[in-house]
Amino acid sequence: MSVTVSLSDLTARLEELEAEAAAAIAAAASAAELEELRVGLLGKKGRLSMVLGAMGQLPGPDRPVIGQRANLLKDQLSGLLSDRLAAVKAAAMAERIAGETLDVTAPCRYTPPGHRHPLISTIEEIVDIFCGLGYRVSEGPEIETDYYNFTALNIPEHHPARDMQDTFYLEDGRLLRTHTSPVQIRHLENNPPPVRVIAPGRVYRRDAVDATHSPVFHQVEVLAIDEGLDFSHLRGTVTAFLQAFFGDLPVRFRASYFPFTEPSAEVDVQWRGRWLEVMGCGMVDPAVLTGMGLDPERWSGFAAGLGVERFCMVRHGIDDIRRLYTSDLRFLEQF
Ligand code: DAH
């Protein structure tokens, strides 16, 4: 076999390979490119293998010289490839991160959240206090019959409240409830005592609009029926409620009259030096209990009706009821 390569030939090839490979690796810009280079340089049919293949043509003593150099070069190129791969990956990651940057200091788009109307939050507060006293909420319709709104509440035939001047009547003889008291009757129809309920809701009266009157307003009705309830329970409950709502201020009960309670009272609180009437109340009239099929010798109870607007206006220092209904956001946003 003739010697076709010499030691210096192969040495030169290795040097050439080293220089070219180092430049190509340094220029590679992606993992795929590097993989292609690796196969081309160090793979089974790669350039280094070619040199090693030619090594067999060298005289015996020369072979280890080339073998050692080839191994060193292999290690060196592997090192260059993996360093470059790490650098290429890091660069790709850096580019991606730069592209996905969030500017957390950029101004956001503001959507105003909206909030409760002061009348609604007043009702919620009243309901919360009574729920804390063991009451639950009951509701009735705003369109009522004469029976629930008047008759069952012991309001006699010719009582002025029944007058067309005070009550909105519908053509079919029904009416818009003038108070939440009919819910007392509806609740007792379906729930045997003992009963402790409150009934918040809208009521209607033919009142001309002024600073303290509106044809639509809100009440919360209170009803407790049990064995052994007397006026002290009424007084204690009403006082506890008023103190929870207004804080510790003077409360007074004035004797009054309602057809559905006996005895009856109106309740005032002293607010900024003035006595303000905030609700009507009384012991449920035996005639109402009897009408509901309840024996007044066994069952007794008390009832109360609160004007929500009054509570809201006193609480927030609002001087004109119309402000609560005109939907003027400059006003409403204050609450
Ligand atoms: N229903 C009465 C009104 O609207 C208020 C009222 C007074 C309700 C006394 C009651 C009560 O439950 O006991 O004027």
CSV table of N, CA and C in Angstrom, one decimal, residues 122-221:
chain,number,residue,atom,x,y,z
A,122,THR,N,-79.6,52.2,53.2
A,122,THR,CA,-80.3,52.4,54.4
A,122,THR,C,-81.2,51.1,54.7
A,123,ILE,N,-81.9,50.7,53.7
A,123,ILE,CA,-82.8,49.5,53.9
A,123,ILE,C,-81.9,48.3,54.3
A,124,GLU,N,-80.8,48.1,53.6
A,124,GLU,CA,-79.9,47.0,54.0
A,124,GLU,C,-79.4,47.1,55.5
A,125,GLU,N,-79.2,48.3,55.9
A,125,GLU,CA,-78.7,48.5,57.2
A,125,GLU,C,-79.8,48.1,58.2
A,126,ILE,N,-81.0,48.6,57.9
A,126,ILE,CA,-82.2,48.3,58.8
A,126,ILE,C,-82.4,46.8,58.9
A,127,VAL,N,-82.4,46.2,57.7
A,127,VAL,CA,-82.6,44.7,57.6
A,127,VAL,C,-81.5,44.0,58.4
A,128,ASP,N,-80.3,44.4,58.3
A,128,ASP,CA,-79.2,43.8,59.0
A,128,ASP,C,-79.4,43.8,60.5
A,129,ILE,N,-79.8,45.0,61.0
A,129,ILE,CA,-80.0,45.1,62.4
A,129,ILE,C,-81.1,44.2,62.9
A,130,PHE,N,-82.2,44.1,62.2
A,130,PHE,CA,-83.3,43.3,62.6
A,130,PHE,C,-82.9,41.8,62.5
A,131,CYS,N,-82.2,41.5,61.4
A,131,CYS,CA,-81.7,40.1,61.3
A,131,CYS,C,-80.9,39.7,62.5
A,132,GLY,N,-80.1,40.6,63.0
A,132,GLY,CA,-79.3,40.4,64.2
A,132,GLY,C,-80.1,40.1,65.4
A,133,LEU,N,-81.4,40.6,65.4
A,133,LEU,CA,-82.3,40.4,66.5
A,133,LEU,C,-83.2,39.2,66.3
A,134,GLY,N,-82.9,38.4,65.2
A,134,GLY,CA,-83.6,37.2,65.0
A,134,GLY,C,-84.8,37.3,64.1
A,135,TYR,N,-84.9,38.4,63.3
A,135,TYR,CA,-86.0,38.5,62.4
A,135,TYR,C,-85.6,38.0,61.0
A,136,ARG,N,-86.6,37.6,60.2
A,136,ARG,CA,-86.3,37.3,58.8
A,136,ARG,C,-87.2,38.2,57.9
A,137,VAL,N,-86.8,38.2,56.6
A,137,VAL,CA,-87.4,39.1,55.7
A,137,VAL,C,-88.6,38.4,55.0
A,138,SER,N,-89.7,39.2,54.9
A,138,SER,CA,-90.9,38.7,54.2
A,138,SER,C,-91.3,39.8,53.2
A,139,GLU,N,-91.9,39.3,52.1
A,139,GLU,CA,-92.3,40.4,51.1
A,139,GLU,C,-93.7,40.2,50.6
A,140,GLY,N,-94.2,41.3,50.1
A,140,GLY,CA,-95.6,41.2,49.5
A,140,GLY,C,-95.6,42.0,48.2
A,141,PRO,N,-96.7,42.0,47.5
A,141,PRO,CA,-96.9,42.7,46.2
A,141,PRO,C,-97.1,44.2,46.4
A,142,GLU,N,-96.7,45.0,45.4
A,142,GLU,CA,-97.0,46.4,45.5
A,142,GLU,C,-98.4,46.7,45.1
A,143,ILE,N,-99.0,45.9,44.2
A,143,ILE,CA,-100.4,46.0,43.8
A,143,ILE,C,-101.2,45.1,44.8
A,144,GLU,N,-102.1,45.8,45.6
A,144,GLU,CA,-102.8,45.1,46.6
A,144,GLU,C,-104.3,45.1,46.4
A,145,THR,N,-104.9,44.3,47.2
A,145,THR,CA,-106.4,44.4,47.3
A,145,THR,C,-106.8,45.2,48.5
A,146,ASP,N,-108.0,45.7,48.4
A,146,ASP,CA,-108.6,46.5,49.5
A,146,ASP,C,-108.5,45.7,50.8
A,147,TYR,N,-108.7,44.4,50.7
A,147,TYR,CA,-108.8,43.5,51.8
A,147,TYR,C,-107.4,43.5,52.6
A,148,TYR,N,-106.3,43.3,51.9
A,148,TYR,CA,-105.0,43.2,52.6
A,148,TYR,C,-104.6,44.6,53.0
A,149,ASN,N,-104.8,45.6,52.2
A,149,ASN,CA,-104.3,47.0,52.5
A,149,ASN,C,-105.1,47.6,53.7
A,150,PHE,N,-106.4,47.3,53.7
A,150,PHE,CA,-107.3,48.0,54.7
A,150,PHE,C,-108.1,47.0,55.6
A,151,THR,N,-109.0,46.3,55.0
A,151,THR,CA,-110.0,45.5,55.8
A,151,THR,C,-109.3,44.6,56.8
A,152,ALA,N,-108.4,43.8,56.4
A,152,ALA,CA,-107.8,42.9,57.4
A,152,ALA,C,-106.9,43.6,58.4
A,153,LEU,N,-106.6,44.8,58.2
A,153,LEU,CA,-105.9,45.6,59.1
A,153,LEU,C,-106.8,46.5,60.0
A,154,ASN,N,-108.1,46.1,60.0
A,154,ASN,CA,-109.0,46.7,60.9
A,154,ASN,C,-109.3,48.2,60.5
A,155,ILE,N,-109.0,48.5,59.3
A,155,ILE,CA,-109.3,49.9,58.9
A,155,ILE,C,-110.7,50.0,58.3
A,156,PRO,N,-111.6,50.7,59.0
A,156,PRO,CA,-113.0,50.7,58.7
A,156,PRO,C,-113.3,51.3,57.3
A,157,GLU,N,-114.5,50.9,56.9
A,157,GLU,CA,-115.0,51.3,55.6
A,157,GLU,C,-114.9,52.8,55.2
A,158,HIS,N,-115.1,53.7,56.1
A,158,HIS,CA,-115.1,55.1,55.8
A,158,HIS,C,-113.9,55.8,56.3
A,159,HIS,N,-112.9,55.0,56.6
A,159,HIS,CA,-111.6,55.7,57.1
A,159,HIS,C,-111.0,56.6,56.0
A,160,PRO,N,-110.5,57.7,56.4
A,160,PRO,CA,-110.0,58.7,55.3
A,160,PRO,C,-108.9,58.1,54.5
A,161,ALA,N,-108.1,57.1,55.0
A,161,ALA,CA,-107.0,56.5,54.2
A,161,ALA,C,-107.6,55.8,53.0
A,162,ARG,N,-108.8,55.4,53.0
A,162,ARG,CA,-109.4,54.7,51.9
A,162,ARG,C,-109.9,55.7,50.8
A,163,ASP,N,-109.8,57.0,51.1
A,163,ASP,CA,-110.3,58.0,50.2
A,163,ASP,C,-109.5,58.0,48.9
A,164,MET,N,-110.2,58.2,47.8
A,164,MET,CA,-109.5,58.3,46.5
A,164,MET,C,-108.4,59.4,46.5
A,165,GLN,N,-108.5,60.3,47.4
A,165,GLN,CA,-107.6,61.4,47.5
A,165,GLN,C,-106.2,60.9,48.0
A,166,ASP,N,-106.2,59.8,48.8
A,166,ASP,CA,-105.0,59.4,49.4
A,166,ASP,C,-104.4,58.2,48.7
A,167,THR,N,-105.3,57.4,48.1
A,167,THR,CA,-104.8,56.1,47.6
A,167,THR,C,-104.9,56.0,46.0
A,168,PHE,N,-103.9,55.5,45.4
A,168,PHE,CA,-104.0,55.2,44.0
A,168,PHE,C,-104.8,53.9,43.7
A,169,TYR,N,-106.0,54.1,43.1
A,169,TYR,CA,-106.7,52.9,42.8
A,169,TYR,C,-106.5,52.5,41.3
A,170,LEU,N,-106.5,51.2,41.0
A,170,LEU,CA,-106.5,50.8,39.6
A,170,LEU,C,-107.9,50.6,39.1
A,171,GLU,N,-108.0,50.5,37.8
A,171,GLU,CA,-109.4,50.4,37.3
A,171,GLU,C,-110.1,49.2,37.7
A,172,ASP,N,-109.4,48.1,38.0
A,172,ASP,CA,-110.1,46.8,38.4
A,172,ASP,C,-110.4,46.8,39.9
A,173,GLY,N,-110.2,47.9,40.6
A,173,GLY,CA,-110.6,48.0,42.0
A,173,GLY,C,-109.4,47.7,43.0
A,174,ARG,N,-108.3,47.2,42.4
A,174,ARG,CA,-107.1,47.0,43.2
A,174,ARG,C,-106.4,48.3,43.4
A,175,LEU,N,-105.4,48.3,44.2
A,175,LEU,CA,-104.7,49.6,44.5
A,175,LEU,C,-103.2,49.4,44.7
A,176,LEU,N,-102.5,50.5,44.7
A,176,LEU,CA,-101.1,50.5,45.0
A,176,LEU,C,-101.0,50.6,46.5
A,177,ARG,N,-100.3,49.6,47.2
A,177,ARG,CA,-100.3,49.6,48.6
A,177,ARG,C,-99.9,50.9,49.2
A,178,THR,N,-100.6,51.4,50.2
A,178,THR,CA,-100.2,52.7,50.8
A,178,THR,C,-99.3,52.5,52.0
A,179,HIS,N,-99.0,51.3,52.4
A,179,HIS,CA,-98.0,51.0,53.5
A,179,HIS,C,-97.6,49.5,53.4
A,180,THR,N,-96.6,49.1,54.1
A,180,THR,CA,-96.1,47.7,54.1
A,180,THR,C,-96.9,46.8,55.0
A,181,SER,N,-97.9,47.4,55.8
A,181,SER,CA,-98.6,46.6,56.8
A,181,SER,C,-99.4,45.4,56.2
A,182,PRO,N,-99.9,45.5,54.9
A,182,PRO,CA,-100.5,44.3,54.4
A,182,PRO,C,-99.6,43.0,54.4
A,183,VAL,N,-98.3,43.2,54.4
A,183,VAL,CA,-97.4,42.0,54.4
A,183,VAL,C,-97.6,41.3,55.8
A,184,GLN,N,-98.0,42.0,56.8
A,184,GLN,CA,-98.3,41.4,58.1
A,184,GLN,C,-99.3,40.3,57.9
A,185,ILE,N,-100.4,40.7,57.2
A,185,ILE,CA,-101.5,39.8,56.9
A,185,ILE,C,-101.1,38.6,56.0
A,186,ARG,N,-100.4,38.9,54.9
A,186,ARG,CA,-100.0,37.9,54.0
A,186,ARG,C,-99.1,36.9,54.7
A,187,HIS,N,-98.2,37.4,55.6
A,187,HIS,CA,-97.3,36.5,56.2
A,187,HIS,C,-98.0,35.6,57.2
A,188,LEU,N,-98.9,36.2,58.0
A,188,LEU,CA,-99.7,35.4,59.0
A,188,LEU,C,-100.6,34.4,58.3
A,189,GLU,N,-101.0,34.7,57.1
A,189,GLU,CA,-101.9,33.7,56.4
A,189,GLU,C,-101.1,32.4,56.1
A,190,ASN,N,-99.8,32.6,55.9
A,190,ASN,CA,-99.0,31.4,55.5
A,190,ASN,C,-98.1,30.9,56.6
A,191,ASN,N,-97.9,31.6,57.7
A,191,ASN,CA,-97.0,31.2,58.7
A,191,ASN,C,-97.6,31.2,60.1
A,192,PRO,N,-97.8,30.1,60.7
A,192,PRO,CA,-98.3,30.2,62.1
A,192,PRO,C,-97.3,30.8,63.0
A,193,PRO,N,-97.8,31.5,64.1
A,193,PRO,CA,-96.8,32.0,65.0
A,193,PRO,C,-96.1,30.9,65.8
A,194,PRO,N,-95.0,31.1,66.4
A,194,PRO,CA,-94.4,32.4,66.6
A,194,PRO,C,-93.8,33.0,65.3
A,195,VAL,N,-93.8,34.3,65.2
A,195,VAL,CA,-93.4,35.0,64.0
A,195,VAL,C,-92.6,36.2,64.3
A,196,ARG,N,-91.5,36.3,63.6
A,196,ARG,CA,-90.7,37.5,63.7
A,196,ARG,C,-90.2,37.9,62.3
A,197,VAL,N,-90.8,38.9,61.7
A,197,VAL,CA,-90.5,39.2,60.4
A,197,VAL,C,-90.4,40.7,60.2
A,198,ILE,N,-89.6,41.1,59.2
A,198,ILE,CA,-89.6,42.5,58.7
A,198,ILE,C,-89.9,42.5,57.2
A,199,ALA,N,-90.6,43.5,56.7
A,199,ALA,CA,-91.0,43.6,55.3
A,199,ALA,C,-90.6,44.9,54.7
A,200,PRO,N,-89.4,45.0,54.1
A,200,PRO,CA,-89.1,46.3,53.4
A,200,PRO,C,-89.8,46.4,52.1
A,201,GLY,N,-90.1,47.6,51.7
A,201,GLY,CA,-90.7,47.7,50.3
A,201,GLY,C,-91.1,49.1,50.0
A,202,ARG,N,-91.6,49.2,48.7
A,202,ARG,CA,-92.0,50.5,48.2
A,202,ARG,C,-93.5,50.7,48.5
A,203,VAL,N,-93.9,51.9,48.8
A,203,VAL,CA,-95.4,52.2,49.0
A,203,VAL,C,-95.7,53.5,48.3
A,204,TYR,N,-97.0,53.7,48.1
A,204,TYR,CA,-97.5,54.8,47.2
A,204,TYR,C,-98.6,55.6,47.9
A,205,ARG,N,-98.6,56.9,47.8
A,205,ARG,CA,-99.7,57.7,48.2
A,205,ARG,C,-99.8,58.9,47.3
A,206,ARG,N,-101.1,59.4,47.3
A,206,ARG,CA,-101.3,60.5,46.4
A,206,ARG,C,-100.9,61.8,47.0
A,207,ASP,N,-99.6,61.9,47.3
A,207,ASP,CA,-99.1,63.1,47.9
A,207,ASP,C,-98.5,64.0,46.9
A,208,ALA,N,-98.7,65.3,47.0
A,208,ALA,CA,-98.0,66.2,46.1
A,208,ALA,C,-96.5,66.2,46.5
A,209,VAL,N,-95.6,66.4,45.5
A,209,VAL,CA,-94.2,66.3,45.8
A,209,VAL,C,-93.8,67.6,46.5
A,210,ASP,N,-93.1,67.5,47.6
A,210,ASP,CA,-92.4,68.7,48.2
A,210,ASP,C,-91.1,68.2,48.9
A,211,ALA,N,-90.5,69.0,49.7
A,211,ALA,CA,-89.2,68.6,50.3
A,211,ALA,C,-89.3,67.4,51.2
A,212,THR,N,-90.6,67.1,51.7
A,212,THR,CA,-90.7,66.0,52.7
A,212,THR,C,-91.7,64.9,52.2
A,213,HIS,N,-92.3,65.1,51.0
A,213,HIS,CA,-93.3,64.2,50.5
A,213,HIS,C,-93.0,63.7,49.1
A,214,SER,N,-93.3,62.4,48.9
A,214,SER,CA,-93.1,61.9,47.5
A,214,SER,C,-94.2,60.9,47.4
A,215,PRO,N,-94.8,60.8,46.2
A,215,PRO,CA,-95.9,59.8,46.0
A,215,PRO,C,-95.4,58.3,46.1
A,216,VAL,N,-94.1,58.1,45.9
A,216,VAL,CA,-93.5,56.8,46.1
A,216,VAL,C,-92.5,56.9,47.2
A,217,PHE,N,-92.6,56.1,48.2
A,217,PHE,CA,-91.5,56.1,49.2
A,217,PHE,C,-91.3,54.7,49.7
A,218,HIS,N,-90.5,54.5,50.8
A,218,HIS,CA,-90.2,53.2,51.2
A,218,HIS,C,-90.5,53.0,52.7
A,219,GLN,N,-91.0,51.9,53.1
A,219,GLN,CA,-91.2,51.5,54.5
A,219,GLN,C,-90.5,50.2,54.8
A,220,VAL,N,-90.3,50.0,56.1
A,220,VAL,CA,-89.9,48.7,56.6
A,220,VAL,C,-90.9,48.3,57.7
A,221,GLU,N,-91.7,47.2,57.5
A,221,GLU,CA,-92.7,46.8,58.5
A,221,GLU,C,-92.0,45.8,59.4
